[in-house]
Amino acid sequence: MTRDQHLEHRIRVRAPEAGESSPSTRGHVLPGEQPPPPFEARRPSDYLLRAAASAAGQAYKSLAIQQLAIDADDTILDLGCGTGGELATLLRALGPDGSLIGIDTDDDALRVARERFDDRRLRLRSGDAHALDLADESVDRVYVDRAAQHFAAPATVLDDLRRILRPDGRVVLAEPDWQTLVIDSTEPELAANYRRFVVDQVIRNPRIGSELPRLVQVAGLRLDTVLPATATFTDPVDADQVFGFARVTRRAVAAGYLDDDQADRWLGSLTGGLFFASLTIFITVAHRGG
């Protein structure tokens, strides 16, 4: 890959075309009330699949999976596979003698994945990322997509990934740094308070995307490259499917990062005019030495 290709990959999400309407939340919306469209009041059951299928999701995921450099007969681990948003892509990269293991702690998500796939090469199991029930040097490729931000002890997980990787085996981790979250606002202090709440309270490991290049090396893996992929949004409806503005804003009020009036103005401003938001996901690629 050339130096220019290592520069930031920008993922654009379409803005509404001329004549398309976008419902407004300019009306008075208190944080405890049911928000009107376009913001969702509750996290939808198909959130993970919908995020995976979005334009922003497809772009960075395609780049990350490309970095796995999968061989047809590899054994791949999708750690934190959820409902299986990437399982189909990984299976297509394998030949008849390859195998794919999906591990997650969410039994409901795994049940959805089992309903979606019937492939003898695929094994889905419930398991703890911090103590993988896999033999030493049994896996060729490991894919981790936005799961490390939730790990209780990322360093412990990376130590175990090194254990299960075969010599020259590769791991690709695609994780955001939530400090890079940008939401344009005519009241920038509200945007700053919202981001501060996300970093302080919402995500367990909010800076993991920029920490992983160091952490993989501490775990004894060899760092190959880091690719930043910035998702940009110009449609608040599309952005809400990723960020959950109404849900997170209610929590920010409860935690004291915004008051009711600020929350009302914040939600209203997001659809009251032109919109822009972005978040950078860092794709860290490393391997176990031979």
PDB file of C-alpha atoms in Angstrom:
ATOM      1  CA  MET A   1       0.000   0.000   0.000  1.00  0.00           C
ATOM      2  CA  THR A   2       1.361   3.418  -0.974  1.00  0.00           C
ATOM      3  CA  ARG A   3       1.798   6.345   1.379  1.00  0.00           C
ATOM      4  CA  ASP A   4      -1.170   8.100  -0.221  1.00  0.00           C
ATOM      5  CA  GLN A   5      -3.330   5.049   0.409  1.00  0.00           C
ATOM      6  CA  HIS A   6      -2.413   5.273   4.075  1.00  0.00           C
ATOM      7  CA  LEU A   7      -3.982   8.694   4.261  1.00  0.00           C
ATOM      8  CA  GLU A   8      -7.395   9.061   5.759  1.00  0.00           C
ATOM      9  CA  HIS A   9     -10.173   7.148   3.984  1.00  0.00           C
ATOM     10  CA  ARG A  10     -13.301   9.247   3.886  1.00  0.00           C
ATOM     11  CA  ILE A  11     -16.672   7.553   3.981  1.00  0.00           C
ATOM     12  CA  ARG A  12     -19.510   9.766   2.837  1.00  0.00           C
ATOM     13  CA  VAL A  13     -23.157   9.317   3.604  1.00  0.00           C
ATOM     14  CA  ARG A  14     -25.630  10.835   1.159  1.00  0.00           C
ATOM     15  CA  ALA A  15     -27.428  14.044   2.066  1.00  0.00           C
ATOM     16  CA  PRO A  16     -31.100  14.420   1.082  1.00  0.00           C
ATOM     17  CA  GLU A  17     -31.611  15.337  -2.550  1.00  0.00           C
ATOM     18  CA  ALA A  18     -33.326  18.573  -3.465  1.00  0.00           C
ATOM     19  CA  GLY A  19     -37.019  18.265  -2.749  1.00  0.00           C
ATOM     20  CA  GLU A  20     -36.617  15.514  -0.138  1.00  0.00           C
ATOM     21  CA  SER A  21     -37.992  16.397   3.259  1.00  0.00           C
ATOM     22  CA  SER A  22     -36.426  15.799   6.640  1.00  0.00           C
ATOM     23  CA  PRO A  23     -38.779  16.077   9.623  1.00  0.00           C
ATOM     24  CA  SER A  24     -37.768  18.687  12.164  1.00  0.00           C
ATOM     25  CA  THR A  25     -37.531  18.494  15.928  1.00  0.00           C
ATOM     26  CA  ARG A  26     -37.828  22.261  16.288  1.00  0.00           C
ATOM     27  CA  GLY A  27     -40.951  21.736  18.389  1.00  0.00           C
ATOM     28  CA  HIS A  28     -40.446  21.675  22.142  1.00  0.00           C
ATOM     29  CA  VAL A  29     -39.082  18.224  23.094  1.00  0.00           C
ATOM     30  CA  LEU A  30     -38.190  17.609  26.703  1.00  0.00           C
ATOM     31  CA  PRO A  31     -35.597  14.878  27.264  1.00  0.00           C
ATOM     32  CA  GLY A  32     -38.034  12.589  29.088  1.00  0.00           C
ATOM     33  CA  GLU A  33     -40.691  12.795  26.404  1.00  0.00           C
ATOM     34  CA  GLN A  34     -41.187  10.667  23.296  1.00  0.00           C
ATOM     35  CA  PRO A  35     -39.175  12.440  20.574  1.00  0.00           C
ATOM     36  CA  PRO A  36     -40.861  13.024  17.236  1.00  0.00           C
ATOM     37  CA  PRO A  37     -39.243  11.735  14.032  1.00  0.00           C
ATOM     38  CA  PRO A  38     -36.547  11.528  12.870  1.00  0.00           C
ATOM     39  CA  PHE A  39     -34.858  10.546  16.142  1.00  0.00           C
ATOM     40  CA  GLU A  40     -35.485   7.069  17.540  1.00  0.00           C
ATOM     41  CA  ALA A  41     -36.629   6.839  21.137  1.00  0.00           C
ATOM     42  CA  ARG A  42     -35.226   3.336  21.689  1.00  0.00           C
ATOM     43  CA  ARG A  43     -32.387   1.337  20.253  1.00  0.00           C
ATOM     44  CA  PRO A  44     -33.967  -0.875  17.553  1.00  0.00           C
ATOM     45  CA  SER A  45     -33.558  -4.640  17.703  1.00  0.00           C
ATOM     46  CA  ASP A  46     -31.894  -4.666  14.277  1.00  0.00           C
ATOM     47  CA  TYR A  47     -29.392  -1.944  15.203  1.00  0.00           C
ATOM     48  CA  LEU A  48     -26.270  -4.037  14.558  1.00  0.00           C
ATOM     49  CA  LEU A  49     -27.406  -5.345  11.182  1.00  0.00           C
ATOM     50  CA  ARG A  50     -28.601  -1.909  10.122  1.00  0.00           C
ATOM     51  CA  ALA A  51     -25.304  -0.283  11.099  1.00  0.00           C
ATOM     52  CA  ALA A  52     -23.393  -2.973   9.206  1.00  0.00           C
ATOM     53  CA  ALA A  53     -25.496  -2.396   6.090  1.00  0.00           C
ATOM     54  CA  SER A  54     -25.206   1.402   6.170  1.00  0.00           C
ATOM     55  CA  ALA A  55     -23.002   3.250   3.692  1.00  0.00           C
ATOM     56  CA  ALA A  56     -20.614   4.279   6.460  1.00  0.00           C
ATOM     57  CA  GLY A  57     -20.483   0.744   7.854  1.00  0.00           C
ATOM     58  CA  GLN A  58     -19.920  -0.946   4.507  1.00  0.00           C
ATOM     59  CA  ALA A  59     -17.058   1.354   3.556  1.00  0.00           C
ATOM     60  CA  TYR A  60     -14.849   0.912   6.613  1.00  0.00           C
ATOM     61  CA  LYS A  61     -15.766  -2.768   7.043  1.00  0.00           C
ATOM     62  CA  SER A  62     -14.754  -3.520   3.462  1.00  0.00           C
ATOM     63  CA  LEU A  63     -11.405  -1.848   4.064  1.00  0.00           C
ATOM     64  CA  ALA A  64     -10.872  -3.694   7.360  1.00  0.00           C
ATOM     65  CA  ILE A  65     -11.754  -7.133   5.994  1.00  0.00           C
ATOM     66  CA  GLN A  66      -9.463  -6.502   3.032  1.00  0.00           C
ATOM     67  CA  GLN A  67      -6.584  -6.133   5.508  1.00  0.00           C
ATOM     68  CA  LEU A  68      -7.165  -9.675   6.769  1.00  0.00           C
ATOM     69  CA  ALA A  69      -5.691 -11.025   3.510  1.00  0.00           C
ATOM     70  CA  ILE A  70      -7.725 -14.224   3.880  1.00  0.00           C
ATOM     71  CA  ASP A  71      -6.537 -17.468   2.305  1.00  0.00           C
ATOM     72  CA  ALA A  72      -9.143 -19.999   1.183  1.00  0.00           C
ATOM     73  CA  ASP A  73      -8.264 -22.608   3.823  1.00  0.00           C
ATOM     74  CA  ASP A  74      -7.835 -20.210   6.775  1.00  0.00           C
ATOM     75  CA  THR A  75      -9.479 -20.519  10.154  1.00  0.00           C
ATOM     76  CA  ILE A  76     -10.972 -17.130  11.004  1.00  0.00           C
ATOM     77  CA  LEU A  77     -12.270 -15.842  14.331  1.00  0.00           C
ATOM     78  CA  ASP A  78     -14.890 -13.078  14.295  1.00  0.00           C
ATOM     79  CA  LEU A  79     -14.658 -11.923  17.907  1.00  0.00           C
ATOM     80  CA  GLY A  80     -17.781 -10.075  18.959  1.00  0.00           C
ATOM     81  CA  CYS A  81     -19.680 -11.265  15.903  1.00  0.00           C
ATOM     82  CA  GLY A  82     -23.067 -10.144  17.230  1.00  0.00           C
ATOM     83  CA  THR A  83     -25.900 -10.915  14.839  1.00  0.00           C
ATOM     84  CA  GLY A  84     -23.422 -11.723  12.080  1.00  0.00           C
ATOM     85  CA  GLY A  85     -23.113  -8.527  10.079  1.00  0.00           C
ATOM     86  CA  GLU A  86     -19.792  -9.613   8.545  1.00  0.00           C
ATOM     87  CA  LEU A  87     -20.169 -13.396   8.554  1.00  0.00           C
ATOM     88  CA  ALA A  88     -21.403 -13.581   4.962  1.00  0.00           C
ATOM     89  CA  THR A  89     -18.444 -11.542   3.677  1.00  0.00           C
ATOM     90  CA  LEU A  90     -15.963 -13.666   5.617  1.00  0.00           C
ATOM     91  CA  LEU A  91     -17.544 -16.912   4.415  1.00  0.00           C
ATOM     92  CA  ARG A  92     -17.340 -15.748   0.797  1.00  0.00           C
ATOM     93  CA  ALA A  93     -13.599 -15.250   1.208  1.00  0.00           C
ATOM     94  CA  LEU A  94     -13.117 -18.863   2.365  1.00  0.00           C
ATOM     95  CA  GLY A  95     -12.900 -21.999   0.301  1.00  0.00           C
ATOM     96  CA  PRO A  96     -14.602 -25.308   1.118  1.00  0.00           C
ATOM     97  CA  ASP A  97     -11.832 -26.283   3.554  1.00  0.00           C
ATOM     98  CA  GLY A  98     -11.804 -22.975   5.424  1.00  0.00           C
ATOM     99  CA  SER A  99     -13.601 -22.381   8.710  1.00  0.00           C
ATOM    100  CA  LEU A 100     -15.125 -19.444  10.545  1.00  0.00           C
ATOM    101  CA  ILE A 101     -15.748 -19.129  14.280  1.00  0.00           C
ATOM    102  CA  GLY A 102     -18.077 -16.455  15.618  1.00  0.00           C
ATOM    103  CA  ILE A 103     -17.934 -15.696  19.336  1.00  0.00           C
ATOM    104  CA  ASP A 104     -20.098 -13.287  21.310  1.00  0.00           C
ATOM    105  CA  THR A 105     -21.422 -12.897  24.853  1.00  0.00           C
ATOM    106  CA  ASP A 106     -24.923 -11.980  23.656  1.00  0.00           C
ATOM    107  CA  ASP A 107     -26.978 -15.161  23.323  1.00  0.00           C
ATOM    108  CA  ASP A 108     -29.879 -13.293  21.697  1.00  0.00           C
ATOM    109  CA  ALA A 109     -27.576 -11.919  19.008  1.00  0.00           C
ATOM    110  CA  LEU A 110     -26.125 -15.373  18.418  1.00  0.00           C
ATOM    111  CA  ARG A 111     -29.614 -16.801  18.028  1.00  0.00           C
ATOM    112  CA  VAL A 112     -30.303 -14.280  15.260  1.00  0.00           C
ATOM    113  CA  ALA A 113     -27.017 -15.205  13.586  1.00  0.00           C
ATOM    114  CA  ARG A 114     -27.871 -18.925  13.726  1.00  0.00           C
ATOM    115  CA  GLU A 115     -31.215 -18.216  12.089  1.00  0.00           C
ATOM    116  CA  ARG A 116     -29.490 -16.307   9.300  1.00  0.00           C
ATOM    117  CA  PHE A 117     -26.764 -18.813   8.417  1.00  0.00           C
ATOM    118  CA  ASP A 118     -26.645 -22.508   7.621  1.00  0.00           C
ATOM    119  CA  ASP A 119     -23.075 -23.276   6.587  1.00  0.00           C
ATOM    120  CA  ARG A 120     -20.990 -26.242   7.712  1.00  0.00           C
ATOM    121  CA  ARG A 121     -17.869 -24.032   7.777  1.00  0.00           C
ATOM    122  CA  LEU A 122     -19.381 -21.760  10.437  1.00  0.00           C
ATOM    123  CA  ARG A 123     -19.365 -22.354  14.190  1.00  0.00           C
ATOM    124  CA  LEU A 124     -21.161 -19.889  16.451  1.00  0.00           C
ATOM    125  CA  ARG A 125     -20.598 -20.030  20.178  1.00  0.00           C
ATOM    126  CA  SER A 126     -21.094 -18.015  23.324  1.00  0.00           C
ATOM    127  CA  GLY A 127     -17.839 -17.063  24.988  1.00  0.00           C
ATOM    128  CA  ASP A 128     -15.785 -14.530  26.911  1.00  0.00           C
ATOM    129  CA  ALA A 129     -13.243 -12.618  24.835  1.00  0.00           C
ATOM    130  CA  HIS A 130     -10.970 -12.458  27.875  1.00  0.00           C
ATOM    131  CA  ALA A 131     -10.694 -16.264  28.155  1.00  0.00           C
ATOM    132  CA  LEU A 132     -11.190 -17.835  24.755  1.00  0.00           C
ATOM    133  CA  ASP A 133     -11.948 -21.548  24.657  1.00  0.00           C
ATOM    134  CA  LEU A 134      -9.650 -22.101  21.693  1.00  0.00           C
ATOM    135  CA  ALA A 135      -6.408 -24.047  21.422  1.00  0.00           C
ATOM    136  CA  ASP A 136      -3.010 -22.412  21.183  1.00  0.00           C
ATOM    137  CA  GLU A 137      -1.981 -21.510  17.617  1.00  0.00           C
ATOM    138  CA  SER A 138      -5.330 -22.620  16.192  1.00  0.00           C
ATOM    139  CA  VAL A 139      -6.452 -19.508  14.273  1.00  0.00           C
ATOM    140  CA  ASP A 140      -5.054 -17.807  11.166  1.00  0.00           C
ATOM    141  CA  ARG A 141      -7.041 -14.566  11.161  1.00  0.00           C
ATOM    142  CA  VAL A 142      -8.898 -12.591  13.844  1.00  0.00           C
ATOM    143  CA  TYR A 143     -11.414  -9.862  13.078  1.00  0.00           C
ATOM    144  CA  VAL A 144     -12.614  -7.478  15.806  1.00  0.00           C
ATOM    145  CA  ASP A 145     -15.086  -4.775  14.816  1.00  0.00           C
ATOM    146  CA  ARG A 146     -16.185  -2.193  17.417  1.00  0.00           C
ATOM    147  CA  ALA A 147     -16.059  -4.801  20.166  1.00  0.00           C
ATOM    148  CA  ALA A 148     -12.839  -3.724  21.899  1.00  0.00           C
ATOM    149  CA  GLN A 149     -14.493  -0.458  22.944  1.00  0.00           C
ATOM    150  CA  HIS A 150     -16.641  -2.591  25.266  1.00  0.00           C
ATOM    151  CA  PHE A 151     -14.013  -5.041  26.615  1.00  0.00           C
ATOM    152  CA  ALA A 152     -13.437  -4.901  30.365  1.00  0.00           C
ATOM    153  CA  ALA A 153      -9.688  -5.485  29.874  1.00  0.00           C
ATOM    154  CA  PRO A 154      -8.498  -5.005  26.269  1.00  0.00           C
ATOM    155  CA  ALA A 155      -4.904  -5.927  27.136  1.00  0.00           C
ATOM    156  CA  THR A 156      -6.053  -9.315  28.459  1.00  0.00           C
ATOM    157  CA  VAL A 157      -7.991  -9.977  25.255  1.00  0.00           C
ATOM    158  CA  LEU A 158      -4.976  -9.112  23.100  1.00  0.00           C
ATOM    159  CA  ASP A 159      -2.769 -11.453  25.130  1.00  0.00           C
ATOM    160  CA  ASP A 160      -5.227 -14.267  24.440  1.00  0.00           C
ATOM    161  CA  LEU A 161      -5.420 -13.404  20.754  1.00  0.00           C
ATOM    162  CA  ARG A 162      -1.648 -13.712  20.516  1.00  0.00           C
ATOM    163  CA  ARG A 163      -1.925 -17.145  22.158  1.00  0.00           C
ATOM    164  CA  ILE A 164      -4.473 -18.524  19.695  1.00  0.00           C
ATOM    165  CA  LEU A 165      -2.879 -17.038  16.563  1.00  0.00           C
ATOM    166  CA  ARG A 166      -0.668 -19.269  14.466  1.00  0.00           C
ATOM    167  CA  PRO A 167       2.797 -17.951  13.548  1.00  0.00           C
ATOM    168  CA  ASP A 168       2.324 -15.144  10.998  1.00  0.00           C
ATOM    169  CA  GLY A 169      -1.384 -15.091  11.863  1.00  0.00           C
ATOM    170  CA  ARG A 170      -3.027 -11.692  11.501  1.00  0.00           C
ATOM    171  CA  VAL A 171      -5.441  -9.653  13.608  1.00  0.00           C
ATOM    172  CA  VAL A 172      -7.444  -6.678  12.348  1.00  0.00           C
ATOM    173  CA  LEU A 173      -9.252  -4.444  14.822  1.00  0.00           C
ATOM    174  CA  ALA A 174     -11.595  -1.670  13.650  1.00  0.00           C
ATOM    175  CA  GLU A 175     -12.358   0.639  16.566  1.00  0.00           C
ATOM    176  CA  PRO A 176     -13.426   4.269  16.973  1.00  0.00           C
ATOM    177  CA  ASP A 177     -11.799   6.955  19.061  1.00  0.00           C
ATOM    178  CA  TRP A 178     -14.818   8.830  20.388  1.00  0.00           C
ATOM    179  CA  GLN A 179     -12.697  11.910  21.026  1.00  0.00           C
ATOM    180  CA  THR A 180     -12.812  12.367  17.233  1.00  0.00           C
ATOM    181  CA  LEU A 181     -16.610  12.750  17.251  1.00  0.00           C
ATOM    182  CA  VAL A 182     -17.500  16.046  15.567  1.00  0.00           C
ATOM    183  CA  ILE A 183     -21.047  17.411  15.349  1.00  0.00           C
ATOM    184  CA  ASP A 184     -21.410  20.870  13.889  1.00  0.00           C
ATOM    185  CA  SER A 185     -23.659  23.147  15.914  1.00  0.00           C
ATOM    186  CA  THR A 186     -24.499  26.816  16.135  1.00  0.00           C
ATOM    187  CA  GLU A 187     -23.994  26.294  19.868  1.00  0.00           C
ATOM    188  CA  PRO A 188     -20.617  24.543  19.976  1.00  0.00           C
ATOM    189  CA  GLU A 189     -20.632  24.342  23.765  1.00  0.00           C
ATOM    190  CA  LEU A 190     -23.632  22.002  23.584  1.00  0.00           C
ATOM    191  CA  ALA A 191     -21.840  19.779  21.073  1.00  0.00           C
ATOM    192  CA  ALA A 192     -18.783  19.751  23.350  1.00  0.00           C
ATOM    193  CA  ASN A 193     -20.865  18.766  26.388  1.00  0.00           C
ATOM    194  CA  TYR A 194     -22.592  16.011  24.416  1.00  0.00           C
ATOM    195  CA  ARG A 195     -19.239  14.596  23.228  1.00  0.00           C
ATOM    196  CA  ARG A 196     -17.789  14.864  26.723  1.00  0.00           C
ATOM    197  CA  PHE A 197     -20.684  12.797  28.073  1.00  0.00           C
ATOM    198  CA  VAL A 198     -20.154  10.128  25.410  1.00  0.00           C
ATOM    199  CA  VAL A 199     -16.434   9.938  26.213  1.00  0.00           C
ATOM    200  CA  ASP A 200     -16.876  10.080  29.994  1.00  0.00           C
ATOM    201  CA  GLN A 201     -19.956   7.919  30.506  1.00  0.00           C
ATOM    202  CA  VAL A 202     -21.273   6.044  27.473  1.00  0.00           C
ATOM    203  CA  ILE A 203     -18.327   4.071  26.077  1.00  0.00           C
ATOM    204  CA  ARG A 204     -16.196   1.903  28.366  1.00  0.00           C
ATOM    205  CA  ASN A 205     -13.007   2.372  26.307  1.00  0.00           C
ATOM    206  CA  PRO A 206     -13.702   5.593  24.367  1.00  0.00           C
ATOM    207  CA  ARG A 207     -10.114   6.081  23.135  1.00  0.00           C
ATOM    208  CA  ILE A 208      -9.435   2.474  22.180  1.00  0.00           C
ATOM    209  CA  GLY A 209      -9.090   3.235  18.465  1.00  0.00           C
ATOM    210  CA  SER A 210      -5.967   5.322  19.011  1.00  0.00           C
ATOM    211  CA  GLU A 211      -4.687   3.139  21.879  1.00  0.00           C
ATOM    212  CA  LEU A 212      -4.627  -0.154  19.970  1.00  0.00           C
ATOM    213  CA  PRO A 213      -1.409   0.480  17.992  1.00  0.00           C
ATOM    214  CA  ARG A 214       0.401   0.595  21.333  1.00  0.00           C
ATOM    215  CA  LEU A 215      -1.588  -2.177  22.987  1.00  0.00           C
ATOM    216  CA  VAL A 216      -1.038  -4.759  20.247  1.00  0.00           C
ATOM    217  CA  GLN A 217       2.717  -4.260  20.534  1.00  0.00           C
ATOM    218  CA  VAL A 218       2.623  -4.511  24.332  1.00  0.00           C
ATOM    219  CA  ALA A 219       0.851  -7.867  23.825  1.00  0.00           C
ATOM    220  CA  GLY A 220       3.770  -9.104  21.734  1.00  0.00           C
ATOM    221  CA  LEU A 221       2.183  -8.665  18.312  1.00  0.00           C
ATOM    222  CA  ARG A 222       3.926  -6.881  15.465  1.00  0.00           C
ATOM    223  CA  LEU A 223       2.198  -3.759  14.229  1.00  0.00           C
ATOM    224  CA  ASP A 224       1.795  -3.676  10.437  1.00  0.00           C
ATOM    225  CA  THR A 225      -0.235  -0.542   9.782  1.00  0.00           C
ATOM    226  CA  VAL A 226      -2.983   1.735  11.065  1.00  0.00           C
ATOM    227  CA  LEU A 227      -5.622   3.044   8.658  1.00  0.00           C
ATOM    228  CA  PRO A 228      -7.945   5.879   9.738  1.00  0.00           C
ATOM    229  CA  ALA A 229     -11.409   5.771   8.206  1.00  0.00           C
ATOM    230  CA  THR A 230     -13.579   8.815   8.828  1.00  0.00           C
ATOM    231  CA  ALA A 231     -17.321   8.399   8.487  1.00  0.00           C
ATOM    232  CA  THR A 232     -19.027  11.672   7.571  1.00  0.00           C
ATOM    233  CA  PHE A 233     -22.755  12.325   7.752  1.00  0.00           C
ATOM    234  CA  THR A 234     -24.774  15.136   6.192  1.00  0.00           C
ATOM    235  CA  ASP A 235     -28.184  13.638   6.977  1.00  0.00           C
ATOM    236  CA  PRO A 236     -29.248  13.653  10.667  1.00  0.00           C
ATOM    237  CA  VAL A 237     -31.530  10.649  10.139  1.00  0.00           C
ATOM    238  CA  ASP A 238     -28.622   8.510   8.938  1.00  0.00           C
ATOM    239  CA  ALA A 239     -26.425   9.814  11.753  1.00  0.00           C
ATOM    240  CA  ASP A 240     -29.077   9.039  14.358  1.00  0.00           C
ATOM    241  CA  GLN A 241     -29.001   5.366  13.332  1.00  0.00           C
ATOM    242  CA  VAL A 242     -25.395   5.304  14.548  1.00  0.00           C
ATOM    243  CA  PHE A 243     -25.376   7.828  17.389  1.00  0.00           C
ATOM    244  CA  GLY A 244     -28.889   7.556  18.878  1.00  0.00           C
ATOM    245  CA  PHE A 245     -29.165  11.286  19.556  1.00  0.00           C
ATOM    246  CA  ALA A 246     -32.398  11.291  21.588  1.00  0.00           C
ATOM    247  CA  ARG A 247     -31.445   8.301  23.736  1.00  0.00           C
ATOM    248  CA  VAL A 248     -27.967   9.606  24.532  1.00  0.00           C
ATOM    249  CA  THR A 249     -29.233  13.151  25.144  1.00  0.00           C
ATOM    250  CA  ARG A 250     -31.725  11.895  27.758  1.00  0.00           C
ATOM    251  CA  ARG A 251     -28.866  10.143  29.540  1.00  0.00           C
ATOM    252  CA  ALA A 252     -26.691  13.279  29.316  1.00  0.00           C
ATOM    253  CA  VAL A 253     -29.442  15.253  31.088  1.00  0.00           C
ATOM    254  CA  ALA A 254     -29.749  12.623  33.814  1.00  0.00           C
ATOM    255  CA  ALA A 255     -25.974  12.751  34.332  1.00  0.00           C
ATOM    256  CA  GLY A 256     -25.890  16.556  34.500  1.00  0.00           C
ATOM    257  CA  TYR A 257     -23.974  17.229  31.293  1.00  0.00           C
ATOM    258  CA  LEU A 258     -26.952  19.110  29.800  1.00  0.00           C
ATOM    259  CA  ASP A 259     -30.008  20.690  31.390  1.00  0.00           C
ATOM    260  CA  ASP A 260     -33.515  20.303  29.975  1.00  0.00           C
ATOM    261  CA  ASP A 261     -33.439  23.543  28.027  1.00  0.00           C
ATOM    262  CA  GLN A 262     -30.006  22.792  26.558  1.00  0.00           C
ATOM    263  CA  ALA A 263     -31.136  19.293  25.566  1.00  0.00           C
ATOM    264  CA  ASP A 264     -34.201  20.714  23.845  1.00  0.00           C
ATOM    265  CA  ARG A 265     -32.106  23.231  21.907  1.00  0.00           C
ATOM    266  CA  TRP A 266     -29.516  20.574  21.067  1.00  0.00           C
ATOM    267  CA  LEU A 267     -31.990  18.100  19.593  1.00  0.00           C
ATOM    268  CA  GLY A 268     -33.810  20.840  17.733  1.00  0.00           C
ATOM    269  CA  SER A 269     -30.610  22.226  16.217  1.00  0.00           C
ATOM    270  CA  LEU A 270     -29.637  18.875  14.730  1.00  0.00           C
ATOM    271  CA  THR A 271     -32.494  18.945  12.214  1.00  0.00           C
ATOM    272  CA  GLY A 272     -33.162  22.659  12.112  1.00  0.00           C
ATOM    273  CA  GLY A 273     -30.812  23.326   9.205  1.00  0.00           C
ATOM    274  CA  LEU A 274     -27.691  22.019   7.499  1.00  0.00           C
ATOM    275  CA  PHE A 275     -26.106  19.064   9.270  1.00  0.00           C
ATOM    276  CA  PHE A 276     -22.598  17.638   9.546  1.00  0.00           C
ATOM    277  CA  ALA A 277     -21.073  15.007  11.818  1.00  0.00           C
ATOM    278  CA  SER A 278     -18.057  12.722  11.632  1.00  0.00           C
ATOM    279  CA  LEU A 279     -16.299   9.982  13.587  1.00  0.00           C
ATOM    280  CA  THR A 280     -12.954   8.324  12.888  1.00  0.00           C
ATOM    281  CA  ILE A 281     -12.481   4.570  13.134  1.00  0.00           C
ATOM    282  CA  PHE A 282      -8.901   3.321  13.299  1.00  0.00           C
ATOM    283  CA  ILE A 283      -8.149   0.005  11.605  1.00  0.00           C
ATOM    284  CA  THR A 284      -5.182  -1.534  13.392  1.00  0.00           C
ATOM    285  CA  VAL A 285      -3.441  -4.420  11.602  1.00  0.00           C
ATOM    286  CA  ALA A 286      -0.926  -6.625  13.412  1.00  0.00           C
ATOM    287  CA  HIS A 287       0.482 -10.141  13.227  1.00  0.00           C
ATOM    288  CA  ARG A 288       2.169 -12.740  15.383  1.00  0.00           C
ATOM    289  CA  GLY A 289       5.801 -13.274  14.501  1.00  0.00           C
ATOM    290  CA  GLY A 290       6.886 -16.568  12.972  1.00  0.00           C
TER     291      GLY A 290
END
